[in-house]
DNA sequence: GATCCTCGAGTTCG
DNA sequence: CTCGAGGATC
């Protein structure tokens, strides 16, 4: 038995030493022995363990190699909900947040804030009982995650037992922490190099690779992935919790958890904003991907008192870096049918987060765009959020092709009505020419009721579709024949809603002639041309008598648009619609503007507006400038007099600076209007 | 005929 | 915001 005891003592010694060296190597990044020595010690431990399998414990360093294949992961209910965070995209958002919460609790006014990098990885929840790592789970839906304990055990920096060394504080009976699993960029490249050499598939992003590894059913595969961990929150503990986030991080570090050293803190909100805004250049030198920063109130009691809004705690905020290029997989290409019958292809993407929103779709503009860029289904494509709002596919990443991508061919029939599509020589667009194509009918009515046209409140896409499906409406004049009884028969309609819709349709009879002309949906006739037609003809009766020549004489209308208008008016179906509008009393005539009293402070000036203005919406400011005799256009050119720039202005400001055009702030503009 | 400008049309997510 | 295309201008 003495030999037996000696073996056991050696085993305990090896376990402790290996744990310490592992910690020094993977957490402190300061090894004191060589890899060879480590491997020899590990081999010795394994030898003893194979002789006495009953001595193997779950926290033995030998257990990091993985082993055992699961067929599924068990569900784990988290001890407390794993919360998400509200997003801020700029300094103003941060300021607004602090202002908001300081009204709830004045303690915020002199609170300290802690800033931590927000890793682009996977959230995990780790459970320790009497210092032993017993369970690890994915975030899941925030309430219930999946048990991935055997995979997490393979992560070298994850402590299997805390405290990792004797100098650490004693472990509480129960401790649950939250952390993030991720892969370093250099490790990721190295992994891909190995994969390529072995003729295996190459991974796309560190994040997706980490996600896949952590949920791999074979933990020996997980063990070969260079996963790392940072821990940042105690979710539950049987011991009293620290009172500040800084102390919490310190405690986690002392237990032996890997804790991100890149933190900052400040009492001054201006400094916090400065730190956030200055962080981006530093981003590339971190060695791992982050998608922003997390700002937390240091005082954890104060933070808890502030409570939550939905699933977002009020005491913390995610500061997201500005939109950037992201790559994702193009799963398929879909086709929309527009109001005019134009077929527009759009990308169906593997959902990807860009600038804080999940993007699933992006326009591909037209079929030539797909062909010119050689975009194939299955390609990895580069996606950016243009103007910070609309996702835009830049092009394929040709180097990432595997050979299984499929060249896309445009549809030969309309995806909605099945009729053959047509194409006009020299034009890019392909059309569905079936004027009773359901997609076109719906889109046309949508356009008619939209804000810029007749602005019929309560009628959205959904309800328009419902009305068309029910057979109540097949063109714009049918709207005026709708009755409350008809609407009540539809799903989701009660008296109030039916009443509101009928009355707002009725109210639209008071709308102006230019809006009605625009609403008709004649190709080439938008807001501007609609307004010039209204001004020129004064009524629909006179517009109906318009000829090619009389139309071409109007400024802004050439032979093409004139022909479109003449064609539209000559169609019998359209004549019927107009006749019905007239008999329903939807027949506005031009109200002569009172030129005498109209101010013209801004006469002769052309404005371009960009960004968000404090006191106006886009259409309000447009109207305001026009009422003062000014012109508003969409793009900056040398004809532009001023560019009016609000909050978060777009590229128009740069363009204006290039052309030497004066850029006005909202204050400049207000002063100018006041003065003149 | 070339070039610049403006307009129209379609567009994402929550 | 983007792109295409029509219109105006030289």
XYZ file of C-alpha atoms (C1' of nucleotides) in Angstrom:
700
model
C 0.000 0.000 0.000
C 2.955 2.353 0.457
C 3.616 2.340 -3.243
C -0.047 3.079 -3.760
C 0.144 6.083 -1.449
C 3.250 7.413 -3.120
C 1.481 7.298 -6.477
C -1.463 9.165 -5.054
C 0.744 11.873 -3.586
C 2.522 12.255 -6.912
C -0.834 12.506 -8.673
C -1.977 15.320 -6.385
C 1.313 17.097 -6.889
C 1.129 16.784 -10.671
C -2.465 18.018 -10.764
C -1.579 21.106 -8.750
C 1.551 21.871 -10.699
C -0.058 21.342 -14.078
C -2.936 23.549 -13.055
C -0.541 26.265 -11.958
C 1.520 26.059 -15.168
C -1.596 25.997 -17.272
C -2.765 29.132 -15.494
C 0.585 30.834 -15.956
C 0.621 29.974 -19.642
C -2.980 30.609 -20.689
C -4.228 33.244 -18.261
C -1.177 35.191 -17.134
C 0.655 34.637 -20.405
C 3.855 34.162 -18.363
C 4.998 30.517 -18.447
C 7.962 29.433 -16.390
C 8.459 25.989 -17.903
C 8.749 24.856 -21.518
C 5.955 23.187 -23.456
C 8.042 20.001 -23.484
C 8.273 19.913 -19.697
C 4.540 20.508 -19.436
C 3.818 17.672 -21.844
C 6.090 15.292 -19.905
C 4.305 16.084 -16.643
C 0.938 15.622 -18.291
C 2.043 12.258 -19.695
C 3.136 11.198 -16.224
C -0.223 12.194 -14.768
C -2.020 10.246 -17.494
C 0.083 7.184 -16.772
C -0.892 7.229 -13.107
C -4.517 7.856 -13.957
C -4.648 4.941 -16.380
C -3.291 2.728 -13.640
C -5.856 3.986 -11.102
C -8.874 5.206 -13.125
C -10.840 5.638 -9.898
C -8.560 8.593 -9.046
C -9.581 10.628 -12.071
C -11.494 13.767 -11.085
C -13.363 16.226 -13.260
C -10.828 18.979 -12.490
C -7.812 16.916 -13.524
C -5.757 18.658 -16.255
C -5.991 15.429 -18.242
C -9.701 16.069 -18.715
C -9.152 19.050 -21.011
C -8.541 16.862 -24.041
C -12.216 16.267 -24.564
C -13.689 12.890 -25.217
C -17.140 11.516 -25.468
C -19.561 12.334 -28.211
C -22.936 13.768 -27.272
C -26.026 13.283 -29.353
C -27.601 16.438 -28.017
C -27.123 19.080 -25.355
C -29.349 19.162 -22.276
C -31.219 22.358 -21.413
C -29.980 24.408 -18.474
C -32.069 27.068 -16.785
C -29.906 30.025 -15.793
C -30.038 31.093 -12.110
C -30.895 34.617 -13.279
C -31.792 35.910 -16.736
C -28.746 36.576 -18.916
C -29.503 40.130 -19.961
C -28.698 41.865 -23.213
C -27.703 45.514 -23.585
C -29.195 48.595 -25.172
C -27.043 50.085 -27.936
C -25.466 53.496 -28.322
C -23.845 54.517 -31.577
C -22.338 57.867 -30.687
C -21.514 60.217 -27.855
C -24.950 61.801 -27.994
C -26.608 58.444 -27.320
C -24.388 57.971 -24.274
C -25.224 61.431 -22.978
C -28.947 60.798 -23.507
C -28.671 57.523 -21.615
C -26.975 59.147 -18.615
C -29.513 61.954 -18.625
C -32.366 59.456 -18.722
C -31.130 57.351 -15.836
C -30.050 60.286 -13.697
C -33.701 61.310 -13.625
C -34.541 57.915 -12.171
C -31.783 58.039 -9.583
C -29.807 61.208 -8.894
C -26.929 59.029 -7.696
C -25.995 58.657 -11.362
C -24.853 62.286 -11.437
C -21.654 61.519 -9.567
C -21.366 57.864 -10.502
C -18.257 56.273 -11.889
C -18.363 54.390 -15.187
C -16.326 51.361 -16.206
C -15.571 50.702 -19.855
C -14.787 47.204 -21.092
C -14.253 45.926 -24.638
C -17.289 44.123 -26.004
C -15.959 40.899 -27.438
C -17.423 39.477 -30.594
C -17.741 35.933 -29.317
C -20.217 33.745 -27.508
C -21.645 34.306 -24.083
C -21.246 31.392 -21.682
C -22.443 30.807 -18.135
C -20.105 28.858 -15.833
C -21.200 27.158 -12.610
C -18.808 26.332 -9.753
C -19.685 24.314 -6.669
C -17.196 24.429 -3.805
C -14.652 25.708 -6.285
C -15.158 22.923 -8.800
C -16.281 23.668 -12.353
C -19.456 21.589 -12.601
C -21.482 23.005 -15.449
C -21.257 25.414 -18.369
C -24.022 26.623 -20.640
C -24.645 28.746 -23.702
C -26.713 31.912 -23.361
C -29.594 30.446 -25.340
C -32.607 32.708 -25.123
C -31.347 34.331 -21.935
C -33.485 32.151 -19.681
C -32.536 28.657 -20.810
C -29.283 27.629 -22.479
C -27.621 24.386 -23.481
C -25.276 22.358 -21.332
C -21.886 22.404 -23.061
C -19.801 21.471 -20.024
C -17.634 18.877 -21.748
C -16.731 21.307 -24.513
C -15.968 24.179 -22.159
C -13.666 21.950 -20.129
C -11.321 21.855 -23.151
C -10.713 25.608 -23.010
C -7.251 25.925 -21.499
C -7.803 29.236 -19.733
C -11.040 28.099 -18.099
C -10.295 27.194 -14.460
C -11.476 23.681 -13.645
C -11.049 24.552 -9.983
C -10.931 27.858 -8.140
C -9.029 29.427 -6.656
C -6.419 28.353 -9.137
C -3.651 28.795 -6.596
C -3.477 29.041 -2.823
C -2.956 32.797 -2.867
C -6.494 33.301 -4.193
C -9.569 33.885 -2.005
C -11.492 30.814 -0.897
C -14.203 29.755 -3.331
C -17.816 30.205 -2.225
C -20.044 27.139 -2.047
C -21.850 28.329 -5.164
C -20.597 30.669 -7.858
C -22.036 31.356 -11.309
C -20.155 33.662 -13.666
C -20.693 35.029 -17.114
C -17.998 35.249 -19.750
C -17.294 35.315 -23.444
C -15.617 32.581 -25.497
C -13.692 33.791 -28.520
C -10.762 33.054 -30.828
C -7.746 35.292 -31.328
C -7.184 36.544 -34.862
C -3.693 35.062 -35.099
C -4.905 31.701 -33.745
C -7.706 31.830 -36.268
C -5.306 32.336 -39.147
C -3.084 29.557 -37.865
C -6.105 27.257 -37.597
C -7.093 28.029 -41.170
C -3.545 27.410 -42.356
C -3.645 23.970 -40.731
C -7.087 23.277 -42.146
C -5.920 24.208 -45.607
C -2.822 21.989 -45.373
C -4.988 19.095 -44.261
C -7.318 19.765 -47.172
C -10.137 20.558 -44.754
C -12.607 23.398 -44.988
C -11.451 26.907 -44.200
C -13.417 28.881 -41.628
C -14.938 32.268 -42.365
C -14.821 34.243 -39.141
C -13.368 33.717 -35.673
C -16.796 34.260 -34.151
C -18.596 31.619 -36.186
C -15.739 29.185 -35.679
C -15.876 29.690 -31.916
C -19.652 29.267 -31.971
C -19.370 26.064 -33.961
C -16.603 24.657 -31.762
C -18.452 25.299 -28.527
C -21.529 23.525 -29.843
C -19.667 20.682 -31.525
C -21.099 17.332 -30.484
C -17.611 15.812 -30.458
C -15.594 17.428 -27.689
C -12.278 16.099 -29.040
C -12.838 18.394 -32.016
C -13.567 21.295 -29.677
C -10.269 20.580 -27.920
C -8.344 21.261 -31.135
C -9.845 24.739 -31.522
C -7.882 27.643 -30.040
C -10.691 28.876 -27.802
C -10.145 31.612 -25.245
C -12.236 33.040 -22.472
C -12.772 36.289 -20.632
C -15.026 36.427 -17.570
C -16.645 39.686 -16.481
C -19.709 39.227 -14.277
C -20.775 37.222 -11.253
C -24.349 36.174 -11.858
C -24.927 34.318 -8.625
C -22.887 33.537 -5.557
C -23.424 32.134 -2.074
C -20.858 34.642 -0.795
C -21.493 38.386 -0.459
C -20.889 40.139 -3.779
C -18.467 43.002 -4.367
C -20.151 46.398 -4.454
C -18.445 47.730 -7.556
C -17.670 46.406 -11.018
C -13.955 47.156 -10.581
C -13.879 45.066 -7.418
C -15.874 42.361 -9.131
C -13.318 42.117 -11.934
C -10.513 42.100 -9.364
C -12.156 39.266 -7.438
C -12.684 37.212 -10.598
C -9.032 37.728 -11.458
C -7.956 36.604 -8.000
C -10.027 33.438 -8.274
C -7.910 32.689 -11.354
C -10.368 33.566 -14.116
C -9.048 35.207 -17.266
C -10.209 38.827 -17.080
C -9.776 41.328 -19.878
C -7.086 43.820 -18.823
C -8.274 46.443 -21.304
C -10.622 48.319 -19.031
C -10.941 52.005 -18.283
C -12.989 54.032 -15.852
C -13.979 57.629 -15.252
C -16.380 59.767 -13.243
C -16.777 62.253 -16.037
C -19.219 61.417 -18.788
C -17.297 63.567 -21.274
C -14.203 61.496 -20.593
C -16.231 58.323 -21.069
C -17.386 59.550 -24.461
C -13.830 60.554 -25.346
C -12.550 57.114 -24.401
C -15.234 55.443 -26.539
C -14.608 57.648 -29.530
C -10.842 57.252 -29.311
C -10.963 53.519 -28.935
C -11.548 52.557 -32.516
C -7.980 53.023 -33.753
C -6.861 50.757 -30.930
C -9.272 48.097 -32.074
C -6.949 46.461 -34.587
C -4.117 46.054 -32.110
C -6.129 43.976 -29.638
C -5.571 40.698 -31.433
C -9.225 39.689 -31.219
C -12.428 41.069 -32.648
C -14.583 43.427 -30.645
C -17.721 45.076 -31.938
C -17.834 47.856 -29.420
C -17.432 48.711 -25.761
C -19.604 48.147 -22.741
C -20.131 51.055 -20.381
C -21.240 50.036 -16.906
C -22.023 51.991 -13.782
C -19.318 50.978 -11.347
C -21.608 51.060 -8.321
C -23.407 47.728 -8.612
C -26.110 48.607 -6.057
C -26.975 51.761 -7.942
C -26.984 49.801 -11.172
C -29.360 47.223 -9.693
C -31.664 49.943 -8.328
C -32.063 51.360 -11.826
C -33.699 48.132 -12.916
C -34.297 47.011 -16.489
C -36.195 48.062 -19.577
C -37.358 44.822 -21.146
C -34.222 42.688 -21.164
C -31.806 45.590 -21.044
C -30.445 46.706 -17.674
C -30.557 50.490 -17.330
C -27.191 50.547 -15.601
C -25.171 49.534 -18.674
C -24.952 50.394 -22.340
C -23.207 48.890 -25.363
C -21.332 51.438 -27.414
C -21.226 50.046 -30.940
C -18.546 51.103 -33.363
C -19.746 52.737 -36.557
C -20.863 50.517 -39.390
C -18.142 48.690 -41.160
C -17.777 46.125 -43.840
C -18.893 42.682 -42.879
C -18.790 39.503 -44.885
C -21.477 36.871 -44.899
C -22.833 34.102 -47.061
C -25.260 34.796 -49.862
C -27.842 32.066 -49.337
C -30.087 32.900 -52.237
C -31.350 35.642 -54.510
C -35.012 36.662 -54.356
C -36.951 38.924 -56.701
C -39.429 41.680 -55.832
C -41.991 43.143 -58.176
C -42.293 46.905 -57.864
C -45.222 49.200 -58.469
C -44.204 49.788 -62.068
C -43.559 46.090 -62.673
C -39.783 46.424 -62.361
C -38.185 43.231 -61.080
C -35.638 43.939 -58.383
C -33.347 41.182 -57.128
C -32.409 41.123 -53.461
C -29.846 39.156 -51.514
C -30.995 36.654 -48.907
C -28.084 36.630 -46.488
C -26.923 34.461 -43.659
C -28.020 36.830 -40.888
C -25.172 39.085 -39.865
C -24.918 41.976 -37.443
C -23.854 45.275 -38.939
C -23.803 48.358 -36.768
C -26.116 46.887 -34.171
C -28.855 45.444 -36.359
C -29.255 41.991 -37.808
C -29.267 42.106 -41.558
C -30.977 39.336 -43.485
C -31.650 41.069 -46.769
C -29.980 43.609 -48.983
C -30.888 44.987 -52.374
C -28.941 43.897 -55.436
C -30.358 46.794 -57.507
C -30.790 44.971 -60.824
C -29.710 41.909 -62.766
C -26.805 43.647 -64.486
C -25.358 44.472 -61.083
C -25.279 40.761 -60.233
C -23.691 39.939 -63.578
C -21.145 42.741 -63.569
C -19.969 41.944 -60.042
C -20.143 38.216 -60.821
C -22.127 37.523 -57.662
C -22.990 33.840 -57.306
C -25.337 32.045 -54.941
C -23.281 30.576 -52.109
C -20.618 33.284 -52.382
C -19.269 35.091 -49.395
C -20.182 38.685 -50.048
C -19.034 41.938 -48.544
C -21.913 43.912 -47.047
C -21.873 47.467 -45.737
C -24.629 49.601 -44.321
C -24.621 52.509 -46.707
C -25.523 55.786 -45.076
C -25.727 53.828 -41.865
C -29.165 52.564 -42.746
C -29.544 50.487 -45.837
C -27.437 47.380 -46.274
C -25.621 47.214 -49.540
C -23.796 44.317 -51.155
C -20.394 45.522 -52.354
C -19.388 42.346 -54.161
C -18.243 38.747 -53.785
C -15.062 37.643 -52.021
C -13.660 35.659 -54.893
C -10.805 34.159 -52.825
C -13.337 32.457 -50.551
C -14.931 30.453 -53.359
C -15.078 26.714 -52.935
C -16.380 25.864 -56.388
C -19.868 24.989 -55.204
C -21.228 28.497 -55.896
C -23.936 28.718 -58.519
C -24.159 31.336 -61.227
C -27.507 33.084 -60.978
C -29.846 33.391 -63.910
C -32.644 35.959 -63.839
C -36.199 34.641 -63.856
C -37.951 34.330 -67.210
C -41.378 34.756 -65.676
C -42.723 37.120 -63.036
C -42.295 35.490 -59.609
C -45.746 36.716 -58.582
C -48.039 36.226 -61.567
C -46.000 33.880 -63.756
C -46.287 35.952 -66.900
C -43.225 36.226 -69.136
C -40.977 39.162 -68.299
C -39.866 41.702 -70.852
C -36.977 43.992 -71.376
C -36.575 47.186 -73.290
C -33.481 47.378 -75.441
C -30.880 49.636 -73.887
C -32.532 49.648 -70.480
C -31.300 47.796 -67.461
C -34.619 46.936 -65.852
C -36.714 43.871 -66.561
C -40.465 44.267 -66.300
C -43.546 42.281 -65.574
C -45.955 43.906 -68.050
C -49.087 42.309 -66.672
C -50.988 45.314 -65.331
C -53.235 43.060 -63.267
C -50.271 41.283 -61.666
C -51.265 41.058 -57.993
C -47.900 42.374 -56.824
C -48.283 45.467 -58.990
C -51.870 46.037 -57.935
C -50.923 45.935 -54.260
C -47.839 48.112 -54.727
C -49.805 50.633 -56.715
C -52.423 51.029 -54.020
C -49.706 51.175 -51.383
C -48.105 54.003 -53.296
C -51.434 55.809 -53.564
C -52.064 55.713 -49.806
C -48.429 56.398 -48.842
C -47.350 59.461 -46.883
C -45.967 61.392 -49.845
C -49.106 60.802 -51.911
C -52.642 60.773 -50.475
C -51.394 60.027 -46.966
C -54.312 57.834 -45.946
C -53.809 57.011 -42.301
C -54.382 53.481 -41.064
C -53.831 51.852 -44.420
C -50.542 49.988 -44.457
C -49.092 47.210 -46.561
C -50.805 44.510 -44.525
C -54.292 45.959 -44.810
C -53.908 46.811 -48.483
C -52.963 43.191 -49.115
C -55.969 42.065 -47.106
C -58.295 44.291 -49.120
C -56.915 43.049 -52.423
C -57.060 39.410 -51.307
C -60.650 39.829 -50.202
C -61.467 41.131 -53.665
C -62.754 44.442 -52.327
C -60.157 46.527 -54.065
C -58.373 46.038 -57.363
C -57.522 49.634 -58.172
C -57.277 52.987 -56.414
C -60.828 54.122 -57.112
C -62.214 51.006 -55.409
C -60.907 52.402 -52.109
C -63.613 55.053 -52.194
C -66.339 52.429 -52.454
C -65.266 50.565 -49.309
C -67.897 50.299 -46.602
C -67.559 49.643 -42.888
C -69.670 46.499 -43.265
C -67.165 45.074 -45.752
C -64.219 45.797 -43.468
C -65.922 44.284 -40.436
C -66.088 40.983 -42.270
C -62.284 40.886 -42.439
C -60.041 39.308 -39.876
C -58.662 41.677 -37.269
C -61.238 44.411 -37.783
C -63.440 45.828 -35.086
C -65.806 48.749 -35.366
C -63.334 51.458 -34.415
C -60.707 50.356 -36.907
C -63.187 49.999 -39.759
C -64.650 53.386 -38.974
C -61.213 55.027 -38.884
C -60.175 53.629 -42.216
C -63.363 54.615 -44.001
C -63.168 58.110 -42.570
C -59.483 58.600 -43.432
C -60.168 57.469 -46.980
C -62.987 59.995 -47.101
C -60.700 62.679 -45.688
C -58.217 62.101 -48.511
C -60.696 63.790 -50.855
C -59.425 67.033 -49.359
C -55.859 66.354 -50.472
C -54.251 68.538 -53.117
C -54.155 67.897 -56.848
C -50.380 67.425 -57.009
C -50.572 64.632 -54.460
C -53.331 62.912 -56.402
C -51.399 63.114 -59.679
C -48.333 61.722 -57.947
C -50.489 59.008 -56.384
C -51.761 57.771 -59.739
C -48.414 56.070 -60.220
C -47.650 57.093 -63.772
C -44.152 55.978 -64.704
C -41.728 58.877 -64.516
C -44.154 61.066 -62.601
C -42.939 61.540 -59.063
C -43.479 64.268 -56.521
C -41.777 66.987 -58.530
C -43.260 66.233 -61.938
C -46.633 65.655 -60.288
C -46.479 69.145 -58.833
C -45.547 70.735 -62.173
C -48.404 68.928 -63.896
C -50.806 70.151 -61.226
C -49.558 73.702 -61.592
C -49.692 73.617 -65.358
C -53.089 72.023 -65.865
C -54.913 72.944 -62.676
C -57.298 69.977 -62.832
C -57.485 66.366 -63.902
C -60.096 67.291 -66.519
C -57.513 69.424 -68.270
C -54.673 66.952 -67.714
C -56.788 64.308 -69.471
C -56.772 66.410 -72.608
C -53.005 66.823 -72.561
C -51.078 66.039 -75.723
C -47.504 65.008 -76.317
C -46.609 68.562 -77.359
C -48.372 70.374 -74.553
C -46.629 68.091 -72.061
C -43.181 68.522 -73.575
C -43.503 72.274 -73.245
C -43.440 71.901 -69.466
C -40.097 72.386 -67.764
C -38.683 69.066 -66.632
C -40.792 66.963 -68.992
C -39.227 65.615 -72.160
C -40.429 63.264 -74.882
C -40.147 60.116 -72.759
C -42.137 61.201 -69.757
C -44.649 62.965 -72.022
C -45.182 59.689 -73.878
C -45.610 57.801 -70.602
C -48.318 60.229 -69.512
C -50.139 60.094 -72.854
C -49.991 56.290 -72.837
C -51.287 56.108 -69.297
C -54.199 58.403 -70.055
C -55.135 56.487 -73.182
C -55.559 53.162 -71.377
C -59.209 52.325 -70.915
C -58.674 50.872 -67.445
C -57.115 54.136 -66.302
C -59.907 56.206 -67.833
C -62.379 54.103 -65.884
C -60.444 54.687 -62.667
C -60.457 58.452 -63.259
C -64.174 58.467 -64.056
C -64.878 56.592 -60.834
C -62.680 58.896 -58.759
C -64.674 61.805 -60.165
C -68.032 60.237 -59.399
C -66.864 59.417 -55.872
C -66.006 63.054 -55.333
C -62.251 62.530 -55.365
C -61.495 65.322 -57.783
C -59.334 68.110 -56.359
C -58.471 71.209 -58.349
C -55.477 73.468 -57.958
C -55.695 75.988 -55.177
C -53.995 79.092 -56.407
C -51.160 80.031 -54.109
C -51.418 83.566 -52.844
C -48.290 84.976 -54.433
C -48.730 88.389 -52.871
C -48.306 87.278 -49.297
C -45.788 84.559 -49.916
C -42.418 85.468 -48.465
C -39.426 84.860 -50.646
C -36.480 85.154 -48.284
C -34.844 82.166 -49.844
C -35.733 82.860 -53.460
C -33.129 81.637 -55.906
C -31.380 79.454 -53.373
C -31.029 75.703 -53.711
C -30.695 73.636 -50.550
C -29.605 70.092 -49.927
C -30.499 68.643 -46.532
C -28.563 65.906 -44.768
C -28.673 64.414 -41.261
C -31.327 64.860 -38.613
C -32.531 68.343 -37.744
C -33.663 69.207 -34.226
C -36.989 70.857 -35.018
C -38.009 69.466 -38.390
C -38.611 66.176 -40.129
C -37.283 65.869 -43.659
C -40.561 66.716 -45.321
C -41.238 69.585 -42.905
C -37.959 71.330 -43.615
C -38.514 70.814 -47.323
C -41.897 72.436 -47.138
C -40.532 75.204 -44.940
C -37.777 76.102 -47.409
C -40.164 75.908 -50.344
C -42.641 78.176 -48.580
C -39.892 80.760 -48.288
C -39.239 80.492 -52.005
C -36.205 78.212 -51.854
C -35.584 74.967 -53.709
C -34.653 71.630 -52.172
C -32.859 68.967 -54.178
C -31.478 65.577 -53.300
C -27.869 65.726 -54.399
C -25.051 68.217 -54.031
C -23.812 69.816 -57.220
C -22.301 73.124 -58.174
C -25.826 74.476 -58.480
C -26.351 73.941 -54.778
C -26.324 77.140 -52.717
C -26.190 75.650 -49.237
C -26.006 72.261 -47.632
C -28.020 72.179 -44.418
C -26.455 69.596 -42.120
C -28.054 68.274 -38.937
C -27.052 65.473 -36.593
C -25.172 62.534 -38.194
C -24.816 64.098 -41.632
C -24.016 61.847 -44.577
C -21.500 62.005 -47.390
C -23.159 65.129 -48.713
C -21.110 67.286 -46.369
C -17.873 65.872 -47.778
C -19.140 66.499 -51.276
C -20.058 70.065 -50.350
C -16.592 70.676 -48.924
C -15.035 69.338 -52.128
C -17.108 71.714 -54.194
C -16.570 74.599 -51.787
C -20.244 74.913 -50.923
C -21.135 76.424 -47.578
C -22.431 73.962 -45.015
C -25.015 75.380 -42.623
C -25.751 74.137 -39.129
C -29.399 74.249 -38.037
C -28.502 77.348 -35.994
C -26.903 79.063 -39.003
C -30.020 78.308 -40.979
C -32.366 79.639 -38.295
C -30.302 82.832 -38.022
C -30.315 83.271 -41.789
C -34.084 82.867 -42.072
C -34.644 85.242 -39.187
C -32.394 87.858 -40.610
C -33.534 88.076 -44.193
C -22.893 64.298 -78.597
C -21.177 64.660 -74.173
C -21.796 65.959 -69.532
C -23.928 67.426 -65.583
C -27.946 67.572 -62.811
C -32.286 66.136 -61.065
C -35.850 62.965 -60.505
C -37.856 58.459 -59.730
C -37.921 54.067 -57.725
C -36.667 50.700 -54.620
C -34.669 49.880 -50.132
C -33.575 47.429 -44.091
C -34.639 46.685 -39.442
C -37.070 47.003 -35.173
C -28.555 55.891 -49.810
C -28.025 53.753 -54.336
C -28.490 53.355 -59.092
C -30.561 54.274 -63.628
C -32.417 57.246 -66.754
C -34.565 61.440 -68.496
C -33.905 66.232 -69.263
C -31.289 70.516 -69.716
C -27.353 72.684 -71.185
C -23.378 73.610 -73.571
